Amino acid sequence: MNEIAAAVAGQYITSSLQGKNVLIFGGTSGIGLSAAIQAKAAGANVTVAGSDAARAEALSKEHGFSGWRAADVTKPEAIDAALSNIGKVDHLVLLAGSFVAGKVLDADIAHLHRAFDERVWAAVHVLRAIGENLAGDASITLISGALADRPNAYGVAVLAAASAAMEALGRGLALELAPRRVNILSPGPIDTPILAKALGDGRDAYVASLKQSLPLHRLGTADEAGAAVVFLMANGWMNGAVLNVDGGSRLV
Ligand SMILES: NC(=O)c1ccc[n+]([C@@H]2O[C@H](COP(=O)([O-])OP(=O)(O)OC[C@H]3O[C@@H](n4cnc5c(N)ncnc54)[C@H](OP(=O)(O)O)[C@@H]3O)[C@@H](O)[C@H]2O)c1
């Protein structure tokens, strides 16, 4: 993109988000934190939410966000409490989630439930908690993931199912909540803290081996995925779409 086109694109996003109230669940790390920083840079009033209150408060202060909330999204009553005084929401982004791994035949069922609780049921409960405070022309961005299309044999079947369910939920909500817009971000491998949380000491070896097989020979960055979130928020003609931001990893 040349400088003029970049400036025009930047102005378009800024004019869409200027003064708008953005609420990002999962805004305290990785993709969500980057989206929060970019939305704030475009003039939005950003509130970030995570399960760790101290972290949310510290990040909010560090980055000059408008506010922060803390709730475990698997707990409806905690969501209700956190959003009781939320005010008008123009752009809602739901990215909260962990890498829920475990094989169907031997993993703890309560653990596997988290894949759906953190995603499908969290989205339902957050939408109900915001209720009438969700602007009539709001955008909602949900999270899916490459696993929705391409699961593997290593204990991700339930997470893949939950990710695919988010895409179906998003399409349904785009009709049910119209004229609000609802889109789904489907990231391929993005280098965020989720990898170390899931893999611990195995993270570096996994990344090194994964890079070899990817078309761009690298993982995506949180900023690249965060920019895709901001695009879905700002572009008024994006609706009911699944946006792959994966460096082409779905092709190999
Ligand atoms: N990175 C990838 O390659 C990739 C690929 C496909 C899909 N995704 C999905 O994209 C989303 C963001 O991932 P990321 O890579 O940015 O991960 P991340 O850096 O680990 O960030 C996860 C965020 O979700 C919040 N969160 C997790 N569980 C929560 C819970 N039960 N209640 C409330 N907040 C919770 C975390 O806050 P706390 O720490 O305070 O709980 C944090 O803000 C996740 O849903 C992930 O599954 C990521």
Coordinates of C-alpha atoms and ligand atoms in Angstrom, one line a residue:
M1 CA 0.0 0.0 0.0
N2 CA 1.4 3.4 -0.9
E3 CA 1.5 6.2 1.6
I4 CA -1.6 7.9 0.3
A5 CA -3.7 4.7 0.3
A6 CA -2.4 3.9 3.8
A7 CA -3.4 7.4 5.0
V8 CA -6.8 7.1 3.4
A9 CA -7.3 3.6 5.1
G10 CA -6.2 5.0 8.4
Q11 CA -8.6 8.0 8.1
Y12 CA -11.4 5.6 7.2
I13 CA -10.8 3.6 10.4
T14 CA -10.4 6.7 12.5
S15 CA -13.6 8.3 11.2
S16 CA -15.5 5.0 11.9
L17 CA -14.2 4.6 15.5
Q18 CA -13.6 8.1 16.7
G19 CA -15.5 8.6 20.0
K20 CA -17.1 5.1 19.8
N21 CA -17.3 2.9 22.9
V22 CA -15.4 -0.3 22.3
L23 CA -15.6 -3.3 24.8
I24 CA -13.1 -6.1 24.3
F25 CA -13.3 -9.3 26.2
G26 CA -9.9 -10.9 26.0
G27 CA -8.5 -7.3 25.6
T28 CA -5.8 -7.9 28.2
S29 CA -3.4 -10.0 26.2
G30 CA -2.4 -11.1 22.7
I31 CA -4.8 -10.3 19.8
G32 CA -7.3 -8.5 22.0
L33 CA -4.8 -6.2 23.6
S34 CA -3.4 -5.3 20.2
A35 CA -6.9 -4.6 18.9
A36 CA -7.5 -2.4 22.0
I37 CA -4.3 -0.4 21.4
Q38 CA -5.2 0.1 17.7
A39 CA -8.8 1.0 18.4
K40 CA -7.7 3.6 21.0
A41 CA -5.2 5.0 18.5
A42 CA -8.1 5.4 16.1
G43 CA -9.9 7.6 18.7
A44 CA -12.2 5.0 20.4
N45 CA -13.0 4.8 24.1
V46 CA -11.8 1.4 24.9
T47 CA -12.7 -0.8 27.8
V48 CA -10.8 -4.1 28.2
A49 CA -11.9 -7.2 30.1
G50 CA -10.1 -10.3 31.2
S51 CA -10.5 -12.7 34.1
D52 CA -7.5 -11.2 36.0
A53 CA -8.6 -7.9 37.5
A54 CA -5.2 -6.7 38.6
R55 CA -3.8 -7.3 35.1
A56 CA -6.8 -5.6 33.4
E57 CA -6.4 -2.5 35.7
A58 CA -2.7 -2.3 35.2
L59 CA -3.0 -2.5 31.4
S60 CA -5.8 0.0 31.3
K61 CA -3.6 2.5 33.1
E62 CA -0.5 1.7 31.1
H63 CA -2.3 2.2 27.7
G64 CA -4.7 4.9 28.7
F65 CA -7.9 2.9 28.1
S66 CA -11.2 4.3 29.2
G67 CA -11.8 1.5 31.6
W68 CA -11.5 -2.2 32.5
R69 CA -13.7 -5.0 33.7
A70 CA -12.9 -8.4 35.2
A71 CA -15.0 -11.5 34.9
D72 CA -14.4 -15.2 34.2
V73 CA -16.6 -15.5 31.0
T74 CA -17.6 -19.0 32.0
K75 CA -19.5 -17.6 35.0
P76 CA -22.7 -15.7 34.0
E77 CA -23.1 -14.1 37.4
A78 CA -19.6 -12.7 37.1
I79 CA -20.4 -11.3 33.6
D80 CA -23.6 -9.7 34.9
A81 CA -21.7 -8.0 37.8
A82 CA -18.9 -6.8 35.6
L83 CA -21.2 -5.2 33.1
S84 CA -23.9 -3.9 35.5
N85 CA -22.8 -0.2 34.8
I86 CA -21.3 -0.7 31.3
G87 CA -23.2 2.1 29.4
K88 CA -23.6 2.2 25.6
V89 CA -21.4 -0.3 23.6
D90 CA -20.8 0.6 19.9
H91 CA -18.3 -2.2 19.2
L92 CA -18.2 -5.5 21.1
V93 CA -15.3 -7.8 20.6
L94 CA -15.4 -11.3 22.2
L95 CA -12.0 -13.0 22.1
A96 CA -11.6 -14.4 25.6
G97 CA -10.6 -18.0 25.6
S98 CA -7.9 -20.5 26.4
F99 CA -6.5 -23.4 24.4
V100 CA -8.7 -26.2 25.6
A101 CA -7.0 -29.4 24.7
G102 CA -7.8 -33.0 25.6
K103 CA -8.8 -36.2 23.8
V104 CA -12.5 -37.0 23.9
L105 CA -12.0 -40.5 25.3
D106 CA -9.8 -39.5 28.3
A107 CA -9.9 -35.8 29.1
D108 CA -11.9 -34.4 32.0
I109 CA -15.4 -33.6 30.8
A110 CA -15.5 -30.4 32.8
H111 CA -12.3 -29.2 31.2
L112 CA -13.7 -30.0 27.7
H113 CA -16.8 -28.0 28.5
R114 CA -14.7 -24.9 28.8
A115 CA -14.2 -24.8 25.0
F116 CA -17.9 -24.1 24.6
D117 CA -18.4 -22.2 27.9
E118 CA -15.6 -19.7 27.0
R119 CA -16.9 -19.1 23.5
V120 CA -20.5 -19.9 22.7
W121 CA -22.1 -19.5 26.1
A122 CA -19.9 -16.6 27.0
A123 CA -21.1 -14.8 23.9
V124 CA -24.7 -15.5 24.8
H125 CA -24.3 -14.3 28.4
V126 CA -22.3 -11.2 27.5
L127 CA -24.9 -10.1 24.9
R128 CA -27.7 -10.6 27.5
A129 CA -25.8 -8.7 30.1
I130 CA -25.3 -5.7 27.8
G131 CA -28.9 -5.9 26.6
E132 CA -30.3 -2.6 25.5
N133 CA -26.9 -0.9 26.0
L134 CA -25.7 -2.5 22.7
A135 CA -26.1 0.3 20.1
G136 CA -28.6 -0.3 17.4
D137 CA -25.8 0.0 14.8
A138 CA -23.2 -1.9 16.9
S139 CA -20.7 -4.3 15.5
I140 CA -19.9 -7.6 17.2
T141 CA -16.7 -9.5 16.5
L142 CA -16.5 -13.1 17.6
I143 CA -13.6 -15.5 17.7
S144 CA -13.2 -18.8 15.8
G145 CA -9.9 -20.3 14.7
A146 CA -8.2 -22.4 12.0
L147 CA -9.2 -25.5 13.9
A148 CA -12.8 -25.0 12.8
D149 CA -11.8 -26.0 9.3
R150 CA -8.8 -28.1 10.0
P151 CA -8.7 -30.1 13.2
N152 CA -5.9 -32.5 14.0
A153 CA -5.6 -35.8 15.9
Y154 CA -4.0 -34.3 19.0
G155 CA -6.9 -33.5 21.3
V156 CA -8.5 -30.5 19.7
A157 CA -11.8 -32.0 18.5
V158 CA -13.9 -30.3 21.0
L159 CA -12.1 -26.9 20.6
A160 CA -12.5 -27.3 16.9
A161 CA -16.2 -27.9 17.3
A162 CA -16.6 -24.9 19.6
S163 CA -14.7 -22.7 17.0
A164 CA -17.0 -23.9 14.2
A165 CA -20.0 -23.3 16.5
M166 CA -18.8 -19.6 16.8
E167 CA -19.0 -19.2 13.1
A168 CA -22.5 -20.6 13.0
L169 CA -23.5 -18.5 16.0
G170 CA -22.1 -15.4 14.3
R171 CA -24.1 -15.9 11.1
G172 CA -27.2 -16.5 13.1
L173 CA -26.7 -13.4 15.2
A174 CA -26.1 -11.3 12.1
L175 CA -29.7 -12.0 11.2
E176 CA -31.1 -12.1 14.8
L177 CA -29.5 -8.8 15.9
A178 CA -29.7 -6.9 12.6
P179 CA -29.1 -4.2 11.7
R180 CA -26.2 -4.7 14.0
R181 CA -23.2 -6.4 12.2
V182 CA -21.7 -9.6 13.4
N183 CA -18.4 -11.0 12.1
I184 CA -16.1 -13.8 13.1
L185 CA -12.3 -13.6 13.1
S186 CA -10.6 -16.9 12.4
P187 CA -6.9 -16.7 13.2
G188 CA -4.3 -19.1 12.0
P189 CA -1.2 -19.5 14.2
I190 CA -0.6 -16.2 15.9
D191 CA 2.4 -15.7 18.2
T192 CA 0.7 -14.6 21.5
P193 CA 1.0 -15.7 25.1
I194 CA -1.6 -18.4 24.5
L195 CA 1.2 -20.7 23.1
A196 CA 3.3 -20.6 26.3
K197 CA 0.1 -20.9 28.5
A198 CA -0.8 -24.1 26.5
L199 CA 2.6 -25.6 25.9
G200 CA 4.8 -24.3 28.6
D201 CA 8.4 -25.3 28.0
G202 CA 7.4 -27.0 24.7
R203 CA 6.4 -23.6 23.1
D204 CA 9.7 -22.8 21.4
A205 CA 10.1 -26.3 19.9
Y206 CA 6.5 -26.2 18.6
V207 CA 7.0 -22.8 17.1
A208 CA 10.3 -23.8 15.4
S209 CA 8.8 -26.9 13.9
L210 CA 5.5 -25.2 12.9
K211 CA 7.3 -22.4 11.0
Q212 CA 8.8 -24.9 8.6
S213 CA 5.4 -25.9 7.4
L214 CA 3.8 -22.5 7.0
P215 CA 3.7 -20.7 3.6
L216 CA 5.3 -17.6 5.1
H217 CA 7.7 -19.5 7.3
R218 CA 6.6 -17.6 10.4
L219 CA 3.7 -17.2 12.7
G220 CA 1.3 -14.2 12.6
T221 CA 1.7 -11.3 15.0
A222 CA -0.8 -10.1 17.5
D223 CA -0.7 -6.7 15.7
E224 CA -1.7 -8.4 12.4
A225 CA -4.6 -10.2 14.0
G226 CA -5.5 -7.1 16.0
A227 CA -5.7 -5.0 12.8
A228 CA -8.1 -7.5 11.4
V229 CA -10.4 -7.1 14.4
V230 CA -10.3 -3.3 14.0
F231 CA -11.1 -3.7 10.3
L232 CA -14.2 -5.8 11.2
M233 CA -15.3 -3.2 13.7
A234 CA -14.8 -0.2 11.4
N235 CA -16.0 -1.5 8.0
G236 CA -19.7 -1.0 7.9
W237 CA -20.2 -3.4 5.0
M238 CA -18.6 -6.4 6.7
N239 CA -21.4 -8.6 8.1
G240 CA -21.9 -12.3 8.7
A241 CA -18.3 -12.9 7.5
V242 CA -15.6 -15.2 8.7
L243 CA -12.2 -13.4 8.2
N244 CA -9.3 -15.8 7.9
V245 CA -6.1 -14.1 9.2
D246 CA -3.7 -17.0 8.9
G247 CA -0.9 -16.3 6.4
G248 CA -2.4 -18.9 4.1
S249 CA -1.8 -21.7 6.7
R250 CA -5.2 -23.2 5.8
L251 CA -3.9 -23.9 2.3
V252 CA -1.1 -26.4 3.3
Ligands
LIG1 N1 -3.2 -17.2 19.0 C1 -3.6 -18.0 18.1 O1 -2.9 -18.7 17.3 C2 -5.1 -18.3 18.0 C3 -5.6 -19.1 16.9 C4 -7.0 -19.3 16.9 C5 -7.8 -18.8 17.8 N2 -7.3 -18.1 18.8 C6 -8.3 -17.5 19.8 O2 -8.1 -16.1 19.9 C7 -8.5 -15.7 21.2 C8 -7.4 -14.8 21.7 O3 -6.2 -15.5 21.8 P1 -4.8 -14.9 22.0 O4 -3.8 -15.7 21.2 O5 -4.8 -13.4 22.0 O6 -4.6 -15.4 23.5 P2 -4.0 -14.8 24.9 O7 -2.9 -13.9 24.6 O8 -3.8 -15.9 25.8 O9 -5.3 -13.9 25.4 C9 -6.4 -14.5 25.9 C10 -7.3 -13.4 26.5 O10 -8.5 -14.1 26.9 C11 -8.7 -13.8 28.3 N3 -9.4 -14.9 28.9 C12 -9.0 -16.3 28.8 N4 -9.9 -17.0 29.4 C13 -10.8 -16.2 30.0 C14 -11.9 -16.4 30.9 N5 -12.3 -17.6 31.2 N6 -12.6 -15.3 31.2 C15 -12.3 -14.1 30.9 N7 -11.2 -13.8 30.1 C16 -10.5 -14.9 29.7 C17 -7.4 -13.5 28.9 O11 -7.4 -12.7 30.0 P3 -7.0 -13.3 31.5 O12 -5.6 -13.8 31.3 O13 -7.2 -12.2 32.4 O14 -7.9 -14.5 31.7 C18 -6.7 -12.8 27.7 O15 -7.1 -11.4 27.8 C19 -8.7 -16.9 22.1 O16 -10.1 -17.2 22.2 C20 -8.0 -18.0 21.2 O17 -8.6 -19.3 21.4 C21 -6.0 -17.8 18.9

